[in-house]
Structure formats: C-alpha cells, structure tokens
Amino acid sequence: MSDSPIPASGASGQDTATTAVVLVNLGTPSAPTAAAVRRYLAEFLSDRRVVSLSPWLWQPLLRGVILPLRAPPVARKYASVWLDDGSPLAAYTRRLAVAVQRELPGVRVVDAMRYGEPALPATLQRLQAEGVRRVLVLPLYPQYSTTTTAAVGDVVARADGLQTRLVEDYHLEPDWIAAVAQSIREHREVHGAGEHLLFSFHGLPQRVADAGDPYPLQCEAGAHAIAAALGLEPSQWGLAYQSRFGRERWLEPATATALVELAEQGVRTVDVVAPGFAVDCLETLEEVAMMLAEDFAARGGSLRYIPCLNDSPAHARVLATIARRELDGWQ
C-alpha cells in the first residue's frame, strides 16, 4: 500500500471528515505474474473462513503442491484480462470508490481489499490516524456469506479505537435490483435479447450451505427479483454457480453444466449476467466471457456476457443510497 495519505472528501482545503465509508472487495494479485499470484493465493487460501481444514494439514498441501502448480496458469489467466491500471477488480473498485465519493461529498470514501492491497486492516489504521472516528464498511458482496462478508467482519471486529458498522448484504435493495435490471435491458437494446438469460453466481461448497449459510437463498431471491423486474417468465431465465475449486461437492447447477444443457436443448443465444460480482474480475471476464463463451461456441451457440455494474453512475448511486441510510440511522 502507498504511504501517501488517503485523500479527504469534498473540495480542496475541506477539513478531514471524521466519518468514512470503506468499499471492500475480495482482493487480487498486484501483478499478472506467478510470484504475485502465489502471494495473493497464499493469503486468501490461508483464511479459515475460506478453507476450514486444519492448518497442520492444509498449509503443507497449499504451499508445497497447490501454489506451485496453480500460480503459473492462474497468472496467465490474469494476464489475459489485465488493464493498463491494474487488474480489473482493483481498477474498477478504485473507480467505483471515486464515483461514490462524488455522491457523498461530506464523507470520505476509500476502497480496500480483504486480501492483497490496499489491505483492509492497514486502511482502517490509516483512517484512524488521520482523524476518522466512525467507519461504515460496505463489502461489495450483494449476498452475505460466511466465506466473504464474515471474513470482512473479522477484520472490522479487530479495529480498536474506531466506531464501525458493517453492511451485511443488499441482495434485495430496490435500487440495486433496478440497476442490474436496467443494465440487462441496455445490453439487450444494443445486442438484441438472447433466447435465455442465465444468472451466474460464484460457487460455494455445498457443506457451507448445509451448515446454514444464507448465500444460495439470497442468490435465488435476488435473481427472482431481477427477473421479475424484467418481466421474464420462468422458462426464459435460469440460475447457476461458477468458479468451483477442489473436489468436494459445490452448489449446483454448475454454470458450465447449465450451458451444456441449454445447448443440448437447442438454445443458440444465451445472455449471461453475474450479479453476485459488483465489478468485473477474472471470474467474469476470463471464466465467463472468454472460456465459457468459447465452450458454448464450440457447441454451436453464442454466449453474450453482460458486464457488471462496475463504476457506472447507477452503481455509485445505489451504494451511496445504502451508505446514507446506514449513516443516518447510526446514533
């Protein structure tokens, strides 16, 4: 993380705000190299929220086998989508924070990552050192999960000396539903409507859902709300889960499997949207828009990926609305 101060909100010369909003995303390697990917994955996959195996069993396997094997091919995947100003996830998250800042001129808005840089713990410490006393932490996960949102909460709970509040989810936020639905309409106005709309959410081990994690139910509720806003019939859309890791059973159906089944049913044009991701990243751009699109094309179809909300004005307004409501109700 840079040693430069986190800029205050508002016009030049304005007193440093004592309230801040921190937009938190998952994280990303600092460069599309095997070494950077290895450092990032080592931190990410060492969190017991992500992999619950005993460190005595997991760490030798992670560092001796998984990281050496996975880092080089994953780095090549990152290189295929890397932007001039960094990874898509980092670049869009920074731009989104700037856009939300414009909507909240009286509050400081910064971005941070749960894993990688800018690190959330260091960001909170710096805000406190610069005079901030109250921090609203808004994870960029519309759906709550113990593997993502709760991992952010772990860091927030350790932030001594700050008043903190955590936004746990916004999967049924009316403005968010409307923004995602409108982005789908606008994409279809330009490219035409596909025969089927597939909602693709990040996967989760089935055992986590079985233990009571609300994530899949929130994915389903949000997808139903967006489909209703679009006026779609049940036969016109579906839901699936992508980005599996490891050999255990994950949430089903898998996005890859759902696309195969659609192709076998004779569907030739599929629109895919990933509303579980606030901004585009490796999983949307490389996995869906490139890899799965190529697989579907090999079966005679056309997959049209609909981008995330990213740093759009509509997305900034949604997050600003959530932040205002949380701050106004915070005594």
JSON list of C-alpha atoms in Angstrom, two decimals, residues 63-232:
[
{"chain": "A", "resi": 63, "resn": "ARG", "atom": "CA", "xyz": [2.42, -24.29, -0.09]},
{"chain": "A", "resi": 64, "resn": "GLY", "atom": "CA", "xyz": [4.04, -27.48, -1.30]},
{"chain": "A", "resi": 65, "resn": "VAL", "atom": "CA", "xyz": [1.61, -28.56, -4.00]},
{"chain": "A", "resi": 66, "resn": "ILE", "atom": "CA", "xyz": [-1.30, -26.22, -4.79]},
{"chain": "A", "resi": 67, "resn": "LEU", "atom": "CA", "xyz": [0.51, -22.88, -5.04]},
{"chain": "A", "resi": 68, "resn": "PRO", "atom": "CA", "xyz": [3.43, -24.11, -7.17]},
{"chain": "A", "resi": 69, "resn": "LEU", "atom": "CA", "xyz": [1.01, -25.83, -9.56]},
{"chain": "A", "resi": 70, "resn": "ARG", "atom": "CA", "xyz": [-1.73, -23.20, -9.72]},
{"chain": "A", "resi": 71, "resn": "ALA", "atom": "CA", "xyz": [0.18, -19.92, -9.66]},
{"chain": "A", "resi": 72, "resn": "PRO", "atom": "CA", "xyz": [1.67, -20.04, -13.20]},
{"chain": "A", "resi": 73, "resn": "PRO", "atom": "CA", "xyz": [-1.56, -20.93, -15.06]},
{"chain": "A", "resi": 74, "resn": "VAL", "atom": "CA", "xyz": [-3.61, -18.51, -12.96]},
{"chain": "A", "resi": 75, "resn": "ALA", "atom": "CA", "xyz": [-1.08, -15.76, -13.72]},
{"chain": "A", "resi": 76, "resn": "ARG", "atom": "CA", "xyz": [-1.58, -16.38, -17.44]},
{"chain": "A", "resi": 77, "resn": "LYS", "atom": "CA", "xyz": [-5.33, -16.04, -16.95]},
{"chain": "A", "resi": 78, "resn": "TYR", "atom": "CA", "xyz": [-4.85, -12.70, -15.18]},
{"chain": "A", "resi": 79, "resn": "ALA", "atom": "CA", "xyz": [-2.55, -11.52, -17.96]},
{"chain": "A", "resi": 80, "resn": "SER", "atom": "CA", "xyz": [-5.33, -12.14, -20.49]},
{"chain": "A", "resi": 81, "resn": "VAL", "atom": "CA", "xyz": [-7.63, -9.59, -18.79]},
{"chain": "A", "resi": 82, "resn": "TRP", "atom": "CA", "xyz": [-5.13, -7.18, -17.16]},
{"chain": "A", "resi": 83, "resn": "LEU", "atom": "CA", "xyz": [-5.82, -3.47, -17.68]},
{"chain": "A", "resi": 84, "resn": "ASP", "atom": "CA", "xyz": [-3.40, -0.56, -18.02]},
{"chain": "A", "resi": 85, "resn": "ASP", "atom": "CA", "xyz": [-4.17, 0.49, -14.43]},
{"chain": "A", "resi": 86, "resn": "GLY", "atom": "CA", "xyz": [-4.10, -2.96, -12.88]},
{"chain": "A", "resi": 87, "resn": "SER", "atom": "CA", "xyz": [-6.34, -5.95, -12.51]},
{"chain": "A", "resi": 88, "resn": "PRO", "atom": "CA", "xyz": [-9.97, -5.34, -13.49]},
{"chain": "A", "resi": 89, "resn": "LEU", "atom": "CA", "xyz": [-11.17, -5.94, -9.94]},
{"chain": "A", "resi": 90, "resn": "ALA", "atom": "CA", "xyz": [-8.74, -3.42, -8.46]},
{"chain": "A", "resi": 91, "resn": "ALA", "atom": "CA", "xyz": [-9.19, -0.84, -11.22]},
{"chain": "A", "resi": 92, "resn": "TYR", "atom": "CA", "xyz": [-12.99, -0.92, -11.21]},
{"chain": "A", "resi": 93, "resn": "THR", "atom": "CA", "xyz": [-13.13, -0.90, -7.41]},
{"chain": "A", "resi": 94, "resn": "ARG", "atom": "CA", "xyz": [-10.92, 2.22, -7.27]},
{"chain": "A", "resi": 95, "resn": "ARG", "atom": "CA", "xyz": [-13.05, 3.93, -9.90]},
{"chain": "A", "resi": 96, "resn": "LEU", "atom": "CA", "xyz": [-16.22, 2.94, -8.08]},
{"chain": "A", "resi": 97, "resn": "ALA", "atom": "CA", "xyz": [-14.94, 4.49, -4.85]},
{"chain": "A", "resi": 98, "resn": "VAL", "atom": "CA", "xyz": [-14.26, 7.73, -6.72]},
{"chain": "A", "resi": 99, "resn": "ALA", "atom": "CA", "xyz": [-17.78, 7.65, -8.19]},
{"chain": "A", "resi": 100, "resn": "VAL", "atom": "CA", "xyz": [-19.37, 7.03, -4.77]},
{"chain": "A", "resi": 101, "resn": "GLN", "atom": "CA", "xyz": [-17.26, 9.85, -3.33]},
{"chain": "A", "resi": 102, "resn": "ARG", "atom": "CA", "xyz": [-18.93, 12.23, -5.79]},
{"chain": "A", "resi": 103, "resn": "GLU", "atom": "CA", "xyz": [-22.30, 11.12, -4.41]},
{"chain": "A", "resi": 104, "resn": "LEU", "atom": "CA", "xyz": [-21.19, 11.58, -0.78]},
{"chain": "A", "resi": 105, "resn": "PRO", "atom": "CA", "xyz": [-19.24, 14.85, -0.66]},
{"chain": "A", "resi": 106, "resn": "GLY", "atom": "CA", "xyz": [-19.38, 15.15, 3.12]},
{"chain": "A", "resi": 107, "resn": "VAL", "atom": "CA", "xyz": [-17.94, 11.71, 3.83]},
{"chain": "A", "resi": 108, "resn": "ARG", "atom": "CA", "xyz": [-14.59, 10.17, 2.98]},
{"chain": "A", "resi": 109, "resn": "VAL", "atom": "CA", "xyz": [-14.90, 7.21, 0.62]},
{"chain": "A", "resi": 110, "resn": "VAL", "atom": "CA", "xyz": [-11.99, 4.83, 0.09]},
{"chain": "A", "resi": 111, "resn": "ASP", "atom": "CA", "xyz": [-11.53, 1.32, -1.25]},
{"chain": "A", "resi": 112, "resn": "ALA", "atom": "CA", "xyz": [-9.78, -1.64, 0.36]},
{"chain": "A", "resi": 113, "resn": "MET", "atom": "CA", "xyz": [-9.24, -5.35, -0.18]},
{"chain": "A", "resi": 114, "resn": "ARG", "atom": "CA", "xyz": [-9.80, -8.20, 2.23]},
{"chain": "A", "resi": 115, "resn": "TYR", "atom": "CA", "xyz": [-6.77, -9.95, 0.73]},
{"chain": "A", "resi": 116, "resn": "GLY", "atom": "CA", "xyz": [-3.92, -8.18, -1.03]},
{"chain": "A", "resi": 117, "resn": "GLU", "atom": "CA", "xyz": [-3.55, -4.42, -1.39]},
{"chain": "A", "resi": 118, "resn": "PRO", "atom": "CA", "xyz": [-4.77, -1.94, -0.29]},
{"chain": "A", "resi": 119, "resn": "ALA", "atom": "CA", "xyz": [-5.19, -4.11, 2.79]},
{"chain": "A", "resi": 120, "resn": "LEU", "atom": "CA", "xyz": [-8.30, -3.51, 4.88]},
{"chain": "A", "resi": 121, "resn": "PRO", "atom": "CA", "xyz": [-6.52, -3.58, 8.29]},
{"chain": "A", "resi": 122, "resn": "ALA", "atom": "CA", "xyz": [-3.95, -1.00, 7.16]},
{"chain": "A", "resi": 123, "resn": "THR", "atom": "CA", "xyz": [-6.68, 1.15, 5.60]},
{"chain": "A", "resi": 124, "resn": "LEU", "atom": "CA", "xyz": [-8.64, 1.24, 8.86]},
{"chain": "A", "resi": 125, "resn": "GLN", "atom": "CA", "xyz": [-5.50, 2.06, 10.85]},
{"chain": "A", "resi": 126, "resn": "ARG", "atom": "CA", "xyz": [-4.61, 4.90, 8.49]},
{"chain": "A", "resi": 127, "resn": "LEU", "atom": "CA", "xyz": [-8.10, 6.36, 8.59]},
{"chain": "A", "resi": 128, "resn": "GLN", "atom": "CA", "xyz": [-7.96, 6.39, 12.37]},
{"chain": "A", "resi": 129, "resn": "ALA", "atom": "CA", "xyz": [-4.52, 8.03, 12.36]},
{"chain": "A", "resi": 130, "resn": "GLU", "atom": "CA", "xyz": [-5.85, 10.76, 10.07]},
{"chain": "A", "resi": 131, "resn": "GLY", "atom": "CA", "xyz": [-8.71, 11.68, 12.37]},
{"chain": "A", "resi": 132, "resn": "VAL", "atom": "CA", "xyz": [-11.57, 9.45, 11.24]},
{"chain": "A", "resi": 133, "resn": "ARG", "atom": "CA", "xyz": [-13.62, 8.17, 14.16]},
{"chain": "A", "resi": 134, "resn": "ARG", "atom": "CA", "xyz": [-16.61, 6.47, 12.52]},
{"chain": "A", "resi": 135, "resn": "VAL", "atom": "CA", "xyz": [-16.31, 3.96, 9.65]},
{"chain": "A", "resi": 136, "resn": "LEU", "atom": "CA", "xyz": [-19.07, 2.33, 7.65]},
{"chain": "A", "resi": 137, "resn": "VAL", "atom": "CA", "xyz": [-17.68, -0.78, 5.98]},
{"chain": "A", "resi": 138, "resn": "LEU", "atom": "CA", "xyz": [-19.57, -1.79, 2.85]},
{"chain": "A", "resi": 139, "resn": "PRO", "atom": "CA", "xyz": [-18.39, -5.13, 1.42]},
{"chain": "A", "resi": 140, "resn": "LEU", "atom": "CA", "xyz": [-19.01, -5.28, -2.31]},
{"chain": "A", "resi": 141, "resn": "TYR", "atom": "CA", "xyz": [-20.86, -8.58, -1.93]},
{"chain": "A", "resi": 142, "resn": "PRO", "atom": "CA", "xyz": [-24.59, -8.15, -2.57]},
{"chain": "A", "resi": 143, "resn": "GLN", "atom": "CA", "xyz": [-25.20, -11.55, -0.96]},
{"chain": "A", "resi": 144, "resn": "TYR", "atom": "CA", "xyz": [-23.99, -12.43, 2.54]},
{"chain": "A", "resi": 145, "resn": "SER", "atom": "CA", "xyz": [-21.74, -15.42, 3.08]},
{"chain": "A", "resi": 146, "resn": "THR", "atom": "CA", "xyz": [-19.63, -16.63, 5.97]},
{"chain": "A", "resi": 147, "resn": "THR", "atom": "CA", "xyz": [-16.83, -17.10, 3.42]},
{"chain": "A", "resi": 148, "resn": "THR", "atom": "CA", "xyz": [-16.81, -13.47, 2.26]},
{"chain": "A", "resi": 149, "resn": "THR", "atom": "CA", "xyz": [-18.80, -10.93, 4.28]},
{"chain": "A", "resi": 150, "resn": "ALA", "atom": "CA", "xyz": [-18.00, -12.57, 7.59]},
{"chain": "A", "resi": 151, "resn": "ALA", "atom": "CA", "xyz": [-14.30, -12.58, 6.67]},
{"chain": "A", "resi": 152, "resn": "VAL", "atom": "CA", "xyz": [-14.51, -8.80, 6.30]},
{"chain": "A", "resi": 153, "resn": "GLY", "atom": "CA", "xyz": [-16.35, -8.66, 9.63]},
{"chain": "A", "resi": 154, "resn": "ASP", "atom": "CA", "xyz": [-13.44, -10.47, 11.28]},
{"chain": "A", "resi": 155, "resn": "VAL", "atom": "CA", "xyz": [-11.14, -7.58, 10.38]},
{"chain": "A", "resi": 156, "resn": "VAL", "atom": "CA", "xyz": [-13.66, -4.91, 11.35]},
{"chain": "A", "resi": 157, "resn": "ALA", "atom": "CA", "xyz": [-14.16, -6.53, 14.77]},
{"chain": "A", "resi": 158, "resn": "ARG", "atom": "CA", "xyz": [-10.44, -6.12, 15.47]},
{"chain": "A", "resi": 159, "resn": "ALA", "atom": "CA", "xyz": [-10.41, -2.39, 14.62]},
{"chain": "A", "resi": 160, "resn": "ASP", "atom": "CA", "xyz": [-9.76, -0.84, 18.04]},
{"chain": "A", "resi": 161, "resn": "GLY", "atom": "CA", "xyz": [-10.44, 2.84, 18.56]},
{"chain": "A", "resi": 162, "resn": "LEU", "atom": "CA", "xyz": [-12.97, 3.18, 15.74]},
{"chain": "A", "resi": 163, "resn": "GLN", "atom": "CA", "xyz": [-16.74, 3.15, 15.74]},
{"chain": "A", "resi": 164, "resn": "THR", "atom": "CA", "xyz": [-17.61, 0.68, 12.99]},
{"chain": "A", "resi": 165, "resn": "ARG", "atom": "CA", "xyz": [-20.68, -0.63, 11.26]},
{"chain": "A", "resi": 166, "resn": "LEU", "atom": "CA", "xyz": [-20.80, -3.40, 8.67]},
{"chain": "A", "resi": 167, "resn": "VAL", "atom": "CA", "xyz": [-23.33, -3.65, 5.83]},
{"chain": "A", "resi": 168, "resn": "GLU", "atom": "CA", "xyz": [-24.08, -7.36, 5.66]},
{"chain": "A", "resi": 169, "resn": "ASP", "atom": "CA", "xyz": [-25.90, -7.59, 2.32]},
{"chain": "A", "resi": 170, "resn": "TYR", "atom": "CA", "xyz": [-28.01, -5.71, -0.19]},
{"chain": "A", "resi": 171, "resn": "HIS", "atom": "CA", "xyz": [-29.34, -8.50, -2.41]},
{"chain": "A", "resi": 172, "resn": "LEU", "atom": "CA", "xyz": [-32.90, -7.14, -2.30]},
{"chain": "A", "resi": 173, "resn": "GLU", "atom": "CA", "xyz": [-32.07, -3.44, -2.25]},
{"chain": "A", "resi": 174, "resn": "PRO", "atom": "CA", "xyz": [-34.69, -1.99, -4.64]},
{"chain": "A", "resi": 175, "resn": "ASP", "atom": "CA", "xyz": [-32.25, 0.39, -6.31]},
{"chain": "A", "resi": 176, "resn": "TRP", "atom": "CA", "xyz": [-29.72, -2.42, -6.81]},
{"chain": "A", "resi": 177, "resn": "ILE", "atom": "CA", "xyz": [-32.37, -4.68, -8.36]},
{"chain": "A", "resi": 178, "resn": "ALA", "atom": "CA", "xyz": [-33.42, -1.83, -10.65]},
{"chain": "A", "resi": 179, "resn": "ALA", "atom": "CA", "xyz": [-29.82, -1.02, -11.64]},
{"chain": "A", "resi": 180, "resn": "VAL", "atom": "CA", "xyz": [-28.99, -4.62, -12.57]},
{"chain": "A", "resi": 181, "resn": "ALA", "atom": "CA", "xyz": [-32.26, -4.99, -14.49]},
{"chain": "A", "resi": 182, "resn": "GLN", "atom": "CA", "xyz": [-31.60, -1.75, -16.37]},
{"chain": "A", "resi": 183, "resn": "SER", "atom": "CA", "xyz": [-28.07, -2.86, -17.29]},
{"chain": "A", "resi": 184, "resn": "ILE", "atom": "CA", "xyz": [-29.56, -6.02, -18.80]},
{"chain": "A", "resi": 185, "resn": "ARG", "atom": "CA", "xyz": [-32.15, -4.02, -20.73]},
{"chain": "A", "resi": 186, "resn": "GLU", "atom": "CA", "xyz": [-29.50, -1.66, -22.09]},
{"chain": "A", "resi": 187, "resn": "HIS", "atom": "CA", "xyz": [-27.27, -4.54, -23.18]},
{"chain": "A", "resi": 188, "resn": "ARG", "atom": "CA", "xyz": [-30.16, -6.21, -24.95]},
{"chain": "A", "resi": 189, "resn": "GLU", "atom": "CA", "xyz": [-31.17, -2.97, -26.64]},
{"chain": "A", "resi": 190, "resn": "VAL", "atom": "CA", "xyz": [-27.74, -2.90, -28.27]},
{"chain": "A", "resi": 191, "resn": "HIS", "atom": "CA", "xyz": [-27.12, -6.60, -28.89]},
{"chain": "A", "resi": 192, "resn": "GLY", "atom": "CA", "xyz": [-30.63, -7.99, -29.03]},
{"chain": "A", "resi": 193, "resn": "ALA", "atom": "CA", "xyz": [-32.18, -10.32, -26.47]},
{"chain": "A", "resi": 194, "resn": "GLY", "atom": "CA", "xyz": [-30.82, -13.82, -26.22]},
{"chain": "A", "resi": 195, "resn": "GLU", "atom": "CA", "xyz": [-33.13, -16.81, -26.10]},
{"chain": "A", "resi": 196, "resn": "HIS", "atom": "CA", "xyz": [-32.24, -17.36, -22.45]},
{"chain": "A", "resi": 197, "resn": "LEU", "atom": "CA", "xyz": [-30.87, -15.27, -19.58]},
{"chain": "A", "resi": 198, "resn": "LEU", "atom": "CA", "xyz": [-28.54, -17.12, -17.20]},
{"chain": "A", "resi": 199, "resn": "PHE", "atom": "CA", "xyz": [-27.65, -15.68, -13.80]},
{"chain": "A", "resi": 200, "resn": "SER", "atom": "CA", "xyz": [-24.18, -16.94, -12.86]},
{"chain": "A", "resi": 201, "resn": "PHE", "atom": "CA", "xyz": [-23.14, -16.58, -9.22]},
{"chain": "A", "resi": 202, "resn": "HIS", "atom": "CA", "xyz": [-19.86, -17.53, -7.61]},
{"chain": "A", "resi": 203, "resn": "GLY", "atom": "CA", "xyz": [-19.98, -21.05, -6.25]},
{"chain": "A", "resi": 204, "resn": "LEU", "atom": "CA", "xyz": [-19.83, -22.22, -2.65]},
{"chain": "A", "resi": 205, "resn": "PRO", "atom": "CA", "xyz": [-19.15, -25.66, -1.14]},
{"chain": "A", "resi": 206, "resn": "GLN", "atom": "CA", "xyz": [-22.44, -27.43, -0.50]},
{"chain": "A", "resi": 207, "resn": "ARG", "atom": "CA", "xyz": [-21.37, -28.22, 3.07]},
{"chain": "A", "resi": 208, "resn": "VAL", "atom": "CA", "xyz": [-21.22, -24.47, 3.83]},
{"chain": "A", "resi": 209, "resn": "ALA", "atom": "CA", "xyz": [-24.79, -24.02, 2.63]},
{"chain": "A", "resi": 210, "resn": "ASP", "atom": "CA", "xyz": [-25.86, -27.11, 4.56]},
{"chain": "A", "resi": 211, "resn": "ALA", "atom": "CA", "xyz": [-24.42, -25.51, 7.71]},
{"chain": "A", "resi": 212, "resn": "GLY", "atom": "CA", "xyz": [-26.83, -22.61, 7.32]},
{"chain": "A", "resi": 213, "resn": "ASP", "atom": "CA", "xyz": [-25.00, -20.10, 5.14]},
{"chain": "A", "resi": 214, "resn": "PRO", "atom": "CA", "xyz": [-27.74, -17.90, 3.57]},
{"chain": "A", "resi": 215, "resn": "TYR", "atom": "CA", "xyz": [-25.80, -17.22, 0.37]},
{"chain": "A", "resi": 216, "resn": "PRO", "atom": "CA", "xyz": [-27.67, -19.53, -2.04]},
{"chain": "A", "resi": 217, "resn": "LEU", "atom": "CA", "xyz": [-31.06, -18.39, -0.79]},
{"chain": "A", "resi": 218, "resn": "GLN", "atom": "CA", "xyz": [-30.05, -14.77, -1.25]},
{"chain": "A", "resi": 219, "resn": "CYS", "atom": "CA", "xyz": [-28.73, -15.51, -4.76]},
{"chain": "A", "resi": 220, "resn": "GLU", "atom": "CA", "xyz": [-32.07, -17.09, -5.66]},
{"chain": "A", "resi": 221, "resn": "ALA", "atom": "CA", "xyz": [-34.08, -14.25, -4.12]},
{"chain": "A", "resi": 222, "resn": "GLY", "atom": "CA", "xyz": [-32.09, -11.60, -5.95]},
{"chain": "A", "resi": 223, "resn": "ALA", "atom": "CA", "xyz": [-32.28, -13.42, -9.28]},
{"chain": "A", "resi": 224, "resn": "HIS", "atom": "CA", "xyz": [-36.05, -13.83, -8.94]},
{"chain": "A", "resi": 225, "resn": "ALA", "atom": "CA", "xyz": [-36.40, -10.11, -8.15]},
{"chain": "A", "resi": 226, "resn": "ILE", "atom": "CA", "xyz": [-34.31, -9.07, -11.17]},
{"chain": "A", "resi": 227, "resn": "ALA", "atom": "CA", "xyz": [-36.17, -11.46, -13.47]},
{"chain": "A", "resi": 228, "resn": "ALA", "atom": "CA", "xyz": [-39.48, -10.06, -12.18]},
{"chain": "A", "resi": 229, "resn": "ALA", "atom": "CA", "xyz": [-38.27, -6.51, -12.83]},
{"chain": "A", "resi": 230, "resn": "LEU", "atom": "CA", "xyz": [-37.52, -7.57, -16.41]},
{"chain": "A", "resi": 231, "resn": "GLY", "atom": "CA", "xyz": [-40.91, -9.24, -16.79]},
{"chain": "A", "resi": 232, "resn": "LEU", "atom": "CA", "xyz": [-39.37, -12.62, -17.61]}
]
